[in-house]
PDB file of C-alpha atoms in Angstrom:
ATOM      1  CA  MET A   7       0.105  -0.291   0.035  1.00 48.00           C
ATOM      2  CA  GLU A   8       0.834   3.468  -0.873  1.00 49.00           C
ATOM      3  CA  GLY A   9       0.391   6.812   1.209  1.00 46.00           C
ATOM      4  CA  ILE A  10       0.809  10.858   0.733  1.00 44.00           C
ATOM      5  CA  THR A  11       4.091  10.615  -0.586  1.00 42.00           C
ATOM      6  CA  SER A  12       7.090  12.357   1.541  1.00 42.00           C
ATOM      7  CA  GLN A  13       7.103  15.430  -0.052  1.00 45.00           C
ATOM      8  CA  HIS A  14       4.103  16.704   0.261  1.00 44.00           C
ATOM      9  CA  THR A  15       4.434  18.878   3.286  1.00 38.00           C
ATOM     10  CA  PRO A  16       2.357  20.459   5.066  1.00 47.00           C
ATOM     11  CA  ARG A  17       0.225  18.040   4.718  1.00 83.00           C
ATOM     12  CA  THR A  18      -3.397  19.958   2.944  1.00 92.00           C
ATOM     13  CA  VAL A  19      -6.652  18.370   2.384  1.00 94.00           C
ATOM     14  CA  GLU A  20      -5.498  18.676  -1.288  1.00 94.00           C
ATOM     15  CA  ASP A  21      -2.688  16.677  -0.196  1.00 93.00           C
ATOM     16  CA  VAL A  22      -5.943  13.928   0.502  1.00 94.00           C
ATOM     17  CA  PHE A  23      -8.101  14.998  -1.757  1.00 94.00           C
ATOM     18  CA  ILE A  24      -4.229  14.156  -4.576  1.00 93.00           C
ATOM     19  CA  ASP A  25      -4.486  10.767  -2.977  1.00 94.00           C
ATOM     20  CA  PHE A  26      -7.947  10.403  -3.107  1.00 95.00           C
ATOM     21  CA  ARG A  27      -8.191  10.634  -7.529  1.00 93.00           C
ATOM     22  CA  GLY A  28      -5.639   8.767  -8.089  1.00 94.00           C
ATOM     23  CA  ARG A  29      -6.459   5.842  -6.051  1.00 95.00           C
ATOM     24  CA  ARG A  30     -10.207   6.257  -7.321  1.00 95.00           C
ATOM     25  CA  ALA A  31      -9.088   6.427 -11.086  1.00 93.00           C
ATOM     26  CA  GLY A  32      -6.888   3.680 -10.116  1.00 95.00           C
ATOM     27  CA  LEU A  33     -10.403   1.832  -9.318  1.00 96.00           C
ATOM     28  CA  ILE A  34     -12.685   2.191 -12.165  1.00 94.00           C
ATOM     29  CA  LYS A  35     -10.018   1.265 -14.598  1.00 93.00           C
ATOM     30  CA  ALA A  36      -9.363  -2.087 -13.088  1.00 94.00           C
ATOM     31  CA  LEU A  37     -13.116  -1.961 -13.037  1.00 94.00           C
ATOM     32  CA  THR A  38     -13.683  -0.788 -16.686  1.00 90.00           C
ATOM     33  CA  PHE A  39     -10.873  -0.731 -19.352  1.00 88.00           C
ATOM     34  CA  ASP A  40      -9.180  -3.690 -17.659  1.00 92.00           C
ATOM     35  CA  MET A  41     -11.443  -5.586 -16.660  1.00 91.00           C
ATOM     36  CA  VAL A  42     -10.399  -8.920 -18.424  1.00 91.00           C
ATOM     37  CA  LYS A  43      -7.634  -8.425 -15.965  1.00 94.00           C
ATOM     38  CA  PHE A  44      -8.703  -7.246 -12.758  1.00 95.00           C
ATOM     39  CA  HIS A  45     -11.804 -10.372 -13.918  1.00 93.00           C
ATOM     40  CA  GLN A  46      -9.504 -13.084 -14.310  1.00 93.00           C
ATOM     41  CA  THR A  47      -6.842 -12.413 -11.300  1.00 94.00           C
ATOM     42  CA  CYS A  48      -9.958 -12.037  -8.863  1.00 95.00           C
ATOM     43  CA  ASP A  49      -9.242 -15.808  -9.057  1.00 92.00           C
ATOM     44  CA  PRO A  50     -11.554 -18.105  -6.686  1.00 92.00           C
ATOM     45  CA  GLU A  51      -9.031 -20.625  -5.913  1.00 90.00           C
ATOM     46  CA  LYS A  52      -6.304 -18.321  -4.565  1.00 90.00           C
ATOM     47  CA  GLU A  53      -6.676 -16.776  -0.952  1.00 88.00           C
ATOM     48  CA  ASN A  54      -8.977 -13.823   0.154  1.00 91.00           C
ATOM     49  CA  LEU A  55      -7.649 -10.927  -1.939  1.00 95.00           C
ATOM     50  CA  SER A  56      -8.671  -7.718  -1.969  1.00 95.00           C
ATOM     51  CA  LEU A  57      -8.581  -4.595  -4.993  1.00 97.00           C
ATOM     52  CA  TYR A  58      -5.956  -1.733  -4.148  1.00 97.00           C
ATOM     53  CA  GLY A  59      -6.190   0.937  -5.881  1.00 96.00           C
ATOM     54  CA  LEU A  60      -2.412   3.216  -6.226  1.00 95.00           C
ATOM     55  CA  PRO A  61      -2.151   7.037  -5.925  1.00 94.00           C
ATOM     56  CA  ASN A  62      -0.544   7.564  -9.196  1.00 93.00           C
ATOM     57  CA  GLU A  63      -3.665   5.989 -10.989  1.00 92.00           C
ATOM     58  CA  THR A  64      -3.081   1.917 -10.781  1.00 95.00           C
ATOM     59  CA  TRP A  65      -5.420  -1.241  -9.371  1.00 97.00           C
ATOM     60  CA  GLU A  66      -3.479  -4.776  -8.273  1.00 96.00           C
ATOM     61  CA  VAL A  67      -5.598  -7.382  -6.969  1.00 96.00           C
ATOM     62  CA  ASN A  68      -3.347  -9.062  -3.626  1.00 94.00           C
ATOM     63  CA  LEU A  69      -3.507 -10.087   0.283  1.00 92.00           C
ATOM     64  CA  PRO A  70      -4.544  -8.125   2.883  1.00 90.00           C
ATOM     65  CA  VAL A  71      -1.147  -6.781   4.429  1.00 86.00           C
ATOM     66  CA  GLU A  72      -0.549  -8.462   7.564  1.00 84.00           C
ATOM     67  CA  GLU A  73       0.495  -5.835  10.449  1.00 81.00           C
ATOM     68  CA  VAL A  74      -1.744  -5.472  12.532  1.00 79.00           C
ATOM     69  CA  PRO A  75      -3.123  -2.608  12.869  1.00 86.00           C
ATOM     70  CA  PRO A  76      -2.563  -2.328   9.253  1.00 87.00           C
ATOM     71  CA  GLU A  77      -1.358   0.762   8.199  1.00 87.00           C
ATOM     72  CA  LEU A  78      -4.406   2.639   6.323  1.00 90.00           C
ATOM     73  CA  PRO A  79      -7.351   1.154   5.910  1.00 93.00           C
ATOM     74  CA  GLU A  80      -8.006  -2.152   3.875  1.00 94.00           C
ATOM     75  CA  PRO A  81     -10.592  -2.343   1.794  1.00 95.00           C
ATOM     76  CA  ALA A  82     -12.751  -5.612   1.498  1.00 93.00           C
ATOM     77  CA  LEU A  83     -11.262  -8.734   1.317  1.00 92.00           C
ATOM     78  CA  GLY A  84     -12.484 -12.096  -0.061  1.00 92.00           C
ATOM     79  CA  ILE A  85     -13.295 -10.369  -3.160  1.00 93.00           C
ATOM     80  CA  ASN A  86     -12.495 -13.292  -5.563  1.00 92.00           C
ATOM     81  CA  PHE A  87     -14.995 -15.867  -3.892  1.00 91.00           C
ATOM     82  CA  ALA A  88     -17.485 -13.587  -4.905  1.00 88.00           C
ATOM     83  CA  ARG A  89     -16.373 -14.102  -8.691  1.00 90.00           C
ATOM     84  CA  ASP A  90     -18.856 -16.479  -9.972  1.00 89.00           C
ATOM     85  CA  GLY A  91     -20.788 -17.018  -7.644  1.00 88.00           C
ATOM     86  CA  MET A  92     -22.824 -13.724  -8.730  1.00 88.00           C
ATOM     87  CA  GLN A  93     -24.081 -12.269 -12.656  1.00 90.00           C
ATOM     88  CA  GLU A  94     -20.868 -10.103 -13.709  1.00 90.00           C
ATOM     89  CA  LYS A  95     -22.595  -7.187 -13.923  1.00 90.00           C
ATOM     90  CA  ASP A  96     -24.050  -6.990 -10.102  1.00 93.00           C
ATOM     91  CA  TRP A  97     -20.105  -8.595  -8.817  1.00 94.00           C
ATOM     92  CA  VAL A  98     -18.350  -5.657 -10.312  1.00 94.00           C
ATOM     93  CA  SER A  99     -21.229  -3.565  -8.749  1.00 93.00           C
ATOM     94  CA  LEU A 100     -20.743  -4.667  -5.183  1.00 94.00           C
ATOM     95  CA  VAL A 101     -16.841  -4.349  -5.623  1.00 96.00           C
ATOM     96  CA  ALA A 102     -17.751  -0.596  -6.634  1.00 95.00           C
ATOM     97  CA  VAL A 103     -19.517  -0.291  -3.716  1.00 96.00           C
ATOM     98  CA  HIS A 104     -16.774  -1.709  -1.203  1.00 96.00           C
ATOM     99  CA  SER A 105     -14.231   0.703  -3.421  1.00 97.00           C
ATOM    100  CA  ASP A 106     -16.362   4.007  -2.924  1.00 97.00           C
ATOM    101  CA  SER A 107     -15.953   3.045   1.079  1.00 97.00           C
ATOM    102  CA  TRP A 108     -12.640   2.112   0.980  1.00 97.00           C
ATOM    103  CA  LEU A 109     -11.685   5.702  -0.701  1.00 97.00           C
ATOM    104  CA  LEU A 110     -13.642   7.702   1.800  1.00 96.00           C
ATOM    105  CA  SER A 111     -11.771   5.765   4.652  1.00 96.00           C
ATOM    106  CA  VAL A 112      -8.862   6.298   3.367  1.00 95.00           C
ATOM    107  CA  ALA A 113      -9.051   9.860   3.606  1.00 95.00           C
ATOM    108  CA  PHE A 114     -11.148  10.800   6.543  1.00 94.00           C
ATOM    109  CA  TYR A 115      -8.271   8.873   8.501  1.00 94.00           C
ATOM    110  CA  PHE A 116      -5.752  10.619   6.594  1.00 94.00           C
ATOM    111  CA  GLY A 117      -8.077  13.794   7.636  1.00 93.00           C
ATOM    112  CA  ALA A 118      -7.748  12.130  10.710  1.00 93.00           C
ATOM    113  CA  ARG A 119      -4.031  11.960  11.362  1.00 92.00           C
ATOM    114  CA  PHE A 120      -2.997  14.923   9.916  1.00 92.00           C
ATOM    115  CA  GLY A 121      -5.587  16.561  12.711  1.00 93.00           C
ATOM    116  CA  PHE A 122      -7.800  17.820  10.346  1.00 94.00           C
ATOM    117  CA  GLY A 123     -10.769  20.217  11.166  1.00 94.00           C
ATOM    118  CA  LYS A 124     -14.335  21.199  10.634  1.00 94.00           C
ATOM    119  CA  ASN A 125     -13.533  23.065   7.703  1.00 95.00           C
ATOM    120  CA  GLU A 126     -10.913  21.526   7.072  1.00 95.00           C
ATOM    121  CA  ARG A 127     -12.860  17.960   6.718  1.00 94.00           C
ATOM    122  CA  LYS A 128     -16.171  19.173   5.074  1.00 95.00           C
ATOM    123  CA  ARG A 129     -14.279  20.980   2.604  1.00 95.00           C
ATOM    124  CA  LEU A 130     -12.148  17.880   1.583  1.00 95.00           C
ATOM    125  CA  PHE A 131     -16.059  15.668   1.785  1.00 95.00           C
ATOM    126  CA  GLN A 132     -17.162  18.384  -0.324  1.00 94.00           C
ATOM    127  CA  MET A 133     -13.609  18.043  -2.828  1.00 94.00           C
ATOM    128  CA  ILE A 134     -15.295  14.251  -2.847  1.00 95.00           C
ATOM    129  CA  ASN A 135     -18.421  14.549  -3.525  1.00 93.00           C
ATOM    130  CA  ASP A 136     -18.151  17.023  -6.432  1.00 91.00           C
ATOM    131  CA  LEU A 137     -16.850  13.502  -8.253  1.00 91.00           C
ATOM    132  CA  PRO A 138     -19.238  10.954  -9.397  1.00 92.00           C
ATOM    133  CA  THR A 139     -18.750   7.736  -7.168  1.00 94.00           C
ATOM    134  CA  ILE A 140     -16.563   4.372  -7.935  1.00 94.00           C
ATOM    135  CA  PHE A 141     -20.596   3.115  -8.825  1.00 94.00           C
ATOM    136  CA  GLU A 142     -22.446   5.632 -10.377  1.00 91.00           C
ATOM    137  CA  VAL A 143     -19.672   5.162 -13.687  1.00 89.00           C
ATOM    138  CA  VAL A 144     -18.837   1.618 -13.450  1.00 89.00           C
ATOM    139  CA  THR A 145     -22.904   1.410 -13.806  1.00 87.00           C
ATOM    140  CA  GLY A 146     -22.848   3.804 -16.277  1.00 80.00           C
ATOM    141  CA  ASN A 147     -25.323   6.199 -13.391  1.00 76.00           C
ATOM    142  CA  ALA A 148     -22.674   8.827 -13.590  1.00 65.00           C
ATOM    143  CA  LYS A 149     -24.482  12.441 -13.804  1.00 56.00           C
ATOM    144  CA  GLN A 150     -24.935  15.216 -12.247  1.00 42.00           C
ATOM    145  CA  SER A 151     -27.938  16.780 -10.689  1.00 38.00           C
ATOM    146  CA  LYS A 152     -29.616  19.385 -11.860  1.00 37.00           C
ATOM    147  CA  ASP A 153     -29.012  21.412  -9.623  1.00 38.00           C
ATOM    148  CA  HIS A 154     -25.929  20.680  -8.987  1.00 38.00           C
ATOM    149  CA  SER A 155     -24.334  21.674 -12.732  1.00 37.00           C
ATOM    150  CA  GLY A 156     -24.879  25.234 -11.582  1.00 37.00           C
ATOM    151  CA  THR A 157     -22.755  25.067  -9.735  1.00 37.00           C
ATOM    152  CA  ASN A 158     -19.565  23.660 -11.637  1.00 39.00           C
ATOM    153  CA  ASN A 159     -16.869  25.451 -13.027  1.00 39.00           C
ATOM    154  CA  ASN A 160     -18.310  27.322 -16.387  1.00 39.00           C
ATOM    155  CA  ASN A 161     -16.926  25.092 -18.847  1.00 36.00           C
ATOM    156  CA  SER A 162     -19.328  22.142 -17.083  1.00 34.00           C
ATOM    157  CA  LYS A 163     -21.600  24.203 -18.521  1.00 34.00           C
ATOM    158  CA  SER A 164     -20.335  23.907 -22.086  1.00 37.00           C
ATOM    159  CA  LYS A 165     -20.515  21.156 -24.659  1.00 42.00           C
ATOM    160  CA  PRO A 166     -18.245  18.868 -25.138  1.00 49.00           C
ATOM    161  CA  SER A 167     -16.021  19.997 -28.677  1.00 44.00           C
ATOM    162  CA  GLY A 168     -16.079  15.963 -30.140  1.00 42.00           C
ATOM    163  CA  LEU A 169     -19.485  14.526 -29.695  1.00 45.00           C
ATOM    164  CA  LYS A 170     -20.927  11.987 -31.804  1.00 43.00           C
ATOM    165  CA  VAL A 171     -17.932  11.157 -34.214  1.00 42.00           C
ATOM    166  CA  SER A 172     -20.774  11.883 -37.004  1.00 34.00           C
ATOM    167  CA  LYS A 173     -21.002  14.991 -34.738  1.00 34.00           C
ATOM    168  CA  MET A 174     -17.756  16.330 -33.909  1.00 41.00           C
ATOM    169  CA  SER A 175     -16.612  18.919 -36.847  1.00 35.00           C
ATOM    170  CA  SER A 176     -19.790  20.532 -36.412  1.00 35.00           C
ATOM    171  CA  PRO A 177     -21.799  21.713 -33.304  1.00 38.00           C
ATOM    172  CA  LEU A 178     -25.506  20.977 -33.046  1.00 41.00           C
ATOM    173  CA  PRO A 179     -28.666  22.433 -34.377  1.00 42.00           C
ATOM    174  CA  LYS A 180     -30.464  23.917 -32.388  1.00 43.00           C
ATOM    175  CA  GLU A 181     -33.415  22.021 -31.993  1.00 45.00           C
ATOM    176  CA  GLU A 182     -30.851  18.930 -31.031  1.00 48.00           C
ATOM    177  CA  ASP A 183     -29.168  21.336 -28.350  1.00 50.00           C
ATOM    178  CA  GLU A 184     -31.766  21.851 -26.370  1.00 47.00           C
ATOM    179  CA  SER A 185     -33.537  19.126 -26.164  1.00 47.00           C
ATOM    180  CA  GLU A 186     -30.326  17.737 -25.229  1.00 51.00           C
ATOM    181  CA  ASP A 187     -29.194  20.150 -23.102  1.00 50.00           C
ATOM    182  CA  GLU A 188     -29.903  18.384 -19.840  1.00 47.00           C
ATOM    183  CA  GLU A 189     -28.332  15.310 -20.402  1.00 50.00           C
ATOM    184  CA  GLU A 190     -25.004  17.234 -21.815  1.00 51.00           C
ATOM    185  CA  GLN A 191     -24.224  18.859 -18.332  1.00 50.00           C
ATOM    186  CA  GLY A 192     -24.865  15.686 -17.104  1.00 56.00           C
ATOM    187  CA  ALA A 193     -22.094  13.794 -19.266  1.00 71.00           C
ATOM    188  CA  VAL A 194     -18.662  13.036 -17.385  1.00 80.00           C
ATOM    189  CA  CYS A 195     -16.204  10.703 -19.114  1.00 83.00           C
ATOM    190  CA  GLY A 196     -16.853   7.257 -18.396  1.00 80.00           C
ATOM    191  CA  ALA A 197     -13.136   6.366 -17.963  1.00 80.00           C
ATOM    192  CA  CYS A 198     -12.582   8.664 -15.652  1.00 80.00           C
ATOM    193  CA  GLY A 199     -15.982   9.957 -14.644  1.00 76.00           C
ATOM    194  CA  ASP A 200     -14.660  13.750 -14.884  1.00 78.00           C
ATOM    195  CA  ASN A 201     -17.045  16.394 -16.245  1.00 73.00           C
ATOM    196  CA  TYR A 202     -16.344  17.338 -19.547  1.00 68.00           C
ATOM    197  CA  GLY A 203     -14.732  21.477 -20.107  1.00 69.00           C
ATOM    198  CA  ALA A 204     -15.306  22.963 -23.684  1.00 67.00           C
ATOM    199  CA  ASP A 205     -11.832  23.052 -24.995  1.00 76.00           C
ATOM    200  CA  GLU A 206     -11.694  18.815 -25.121  1.00 81.00           C
ATOM    201  CA  PHE A 207     -11.893  16.210 -27.174  1.00 86.00           C
ATOM    202  CA  TRP A 208     -14.527  13.425 -27.011  1.00 87.00           C
ATOM    203  CA  ILE A 209     -15.689  10.564 -28.253  1.00 87.00           C
ATOM    204  CA  CYS A 210     -19.409   8.501 -28.216  1.00 88.00           C
ATOM    205  CA  CYS A 211     -19.060   4.315 -27.859  1.00 87.00           C
ATOM    206  CA  ASP A 212     -21.797   3.547 -29.875  1.00 86.00           C
ATOM    207  CA  ALA A 213     -22.402   0.586 -28.187  1.00 85.00           C
ATOM    208  CA  CYS A 214     -22.993   1.957 -24.995  1.00 84.00           C
ATOM    209  CA  GLU A 215     -22.952   5.092 -24.919  1.00 83.00           C
ATOM    210  CA  LYS A 216     -20.978   7.273 -23.259  1.00 84.00           C
ATOM    211  CA  TRP A 217     -18.397   9.636 -23.571  1.00 84.00           C
ATOM    212  CA  PHE A 218     -15.535   9.522 -23.021  1.00 84.00           C
ATOM    213  CA  HIS A 219     -12.166  11.815 -22.693  1.00 84.00           C
ATOM    214  CA  GLY A 220      -9.868  11.039 -25.756  1.00 85.00           C
ATOM    215  CA  LYS A 221      -7.041  11.377 -24.076  1.00 83.00           C
ATOM    216  CA  CYS A 222      -9.242   8.502 -21.636  1.00 83.00           C
ATOM    217  CA  VAL A 223      -9.498   6.136 -24.399  1.00 84.00           C
ATOM    218  CA  ASN A 224      -6.188   6.578 -26.694  1.00 83.00           C
ATOM    219  CA  ILE A 225      -7.991   8.522 -29.576  1.00 86.00           C
ATOM    220  CA  THR A 226      -7.837  11.970 -31.308  1.00 85.00           C
ATOM    221  CA  PRO A 227      -9.561  13.561 -33.232  1.00 85.00           C
ATOM    222  CA  ALA A 228      -7.998  12.644 -36.615  1.00 83.00           C
ATOM    223  CA  LYS A 229      -7.813   9.245 -35.451  1.00 83.00           C
ATOM    224  CA  ALA A 230     -12.418   9.455 -34.630  1.00 84.00           C
ATOM    225  CA  GLU A 231     -12.079  10.637 -38.463  1.00 83.00           C
ATOM    226  CA  HIS A 232     -11.259   7.383 -39.942  1.00 80.00           C
ATOM    227  CA  ILE A 233     -13.606   5.179 -37.815  1.00 84.00           C
ATOM    228  CA  LYS A 234     -17.334   4.550 -38.582  1.00 82.00           C
ATOM    229  CA  HIS A 235     -18.098   2.217 -35.841  1.00 85.00           C
ATOM    230  CA  TYR A 236     -16.178   3.634 -32.148  1.00 87.00           C
ATOM    231  CA  LYS A 237     -16.882   0.764 -29.207  1.00 85.00           C
ATOM    232  CA  CYS A 238     -14.523   1.579 -26.301  1.00 84.00           C
ATOM    233  CA  PRO A 239     -12.348  -0.438 -24.683  1.00 79.00           C
ATOM    234  CA  SER A 240     -14.809  -1.838 -22.225  1.00 77.00           C
ATOM    235  CA  CYS A 241     -17.326  -3.147 -24.764  1.00 79.00           C
ATOM    236  CA  THR A 242     -14.397  -4.590 -26.489  1.00 76.00           C
ATOM    237  CA  ASN A 243     -13.256  -6.649 -24.702  1.00 69.00           C
ATOM    238  CA  LYS A 244     -16.971  -8.353 -23.587  1.00 65.00           C
ATOM    239  CA  ARG A 245     -16.838  -9.016 -26.989  1.00 54.00           C
ATOM    240  CA  ALA A 246     -13.695 -10.660 -27.050  1.00 51.00           C
ATOM    241  CA  ARG A 247     -13.998 -12.649 -24.017  1.00 51.00           C
ATOM    242  CA  PRO A 248     -15.533 -16.282 -24.172  1.00 49.00           C
TER     243      PRO A 248
END
C-alpha cells in the first residue's frame, strides 16, 4: 500500500484529495478498461484477495497486509470468492460499492491523522462529493443533478467539442441542442468520471453510448475521423471474452 509521499508537506486537504483521486482512477480502470485482467486476477481458487487503488492511478489485487493494525484502512476482503457466484455486472457493482467505501475511509483516515478541523473535513468531503462515485461510473449512472450542475465552473455547462464521431466537426442543430441540453450538462467521462470541458475532445461509444475523453481512450480527433462505429475498450473486451 502507498500513502501520501513524504514530499507533500504540510499535509493539506489538497494533498489528501490528490491521493483520493489517484486511487479512484486506478480502481475505475480495474472495473472498466482493465476488466478482463481484473476478472482473471480474482481467481476464486486463491486466498482472500482485495482490490487496491494506488495513488499513481494504478490498481492491484493482492492479499491483505499482515501487520495489525494496518498502516491504512483495508479494502473489502475476499472479493474473488464471489466472482463466479454472481452475474458479472452484479459482482462488479458490489466491488465498486466497497471500493467507494474504502476510498472514503482512507481519505478521512488521513484527515484524522493530519489533524483536520471541521472546516477542512467539510472542504475535503465537498471536493470528493463533486466526483461521481465508482459505482456510478461503472453502472453508467454518473450524471450530475440539475441543481448540482449549476454550481460547477463555466466549462461544465459547455458541450463537449467532440460529441458523436459523426458530429464532432460541427455543432448540433439548435433544436437538438436544446432538447439534449439537460442530458449533456450531466455528461461525465466513462473512464475517469470527470465532467467535460469546452476545449476537450470527446467521443461516444456506439455500443454503450457512454462519453469518453479522447485522451482517456487513446483516440485523437484525426484518428476518430476514420472510425465509423466506435467501441470503447470495455465493450470491446466484453465481445472478446468467451
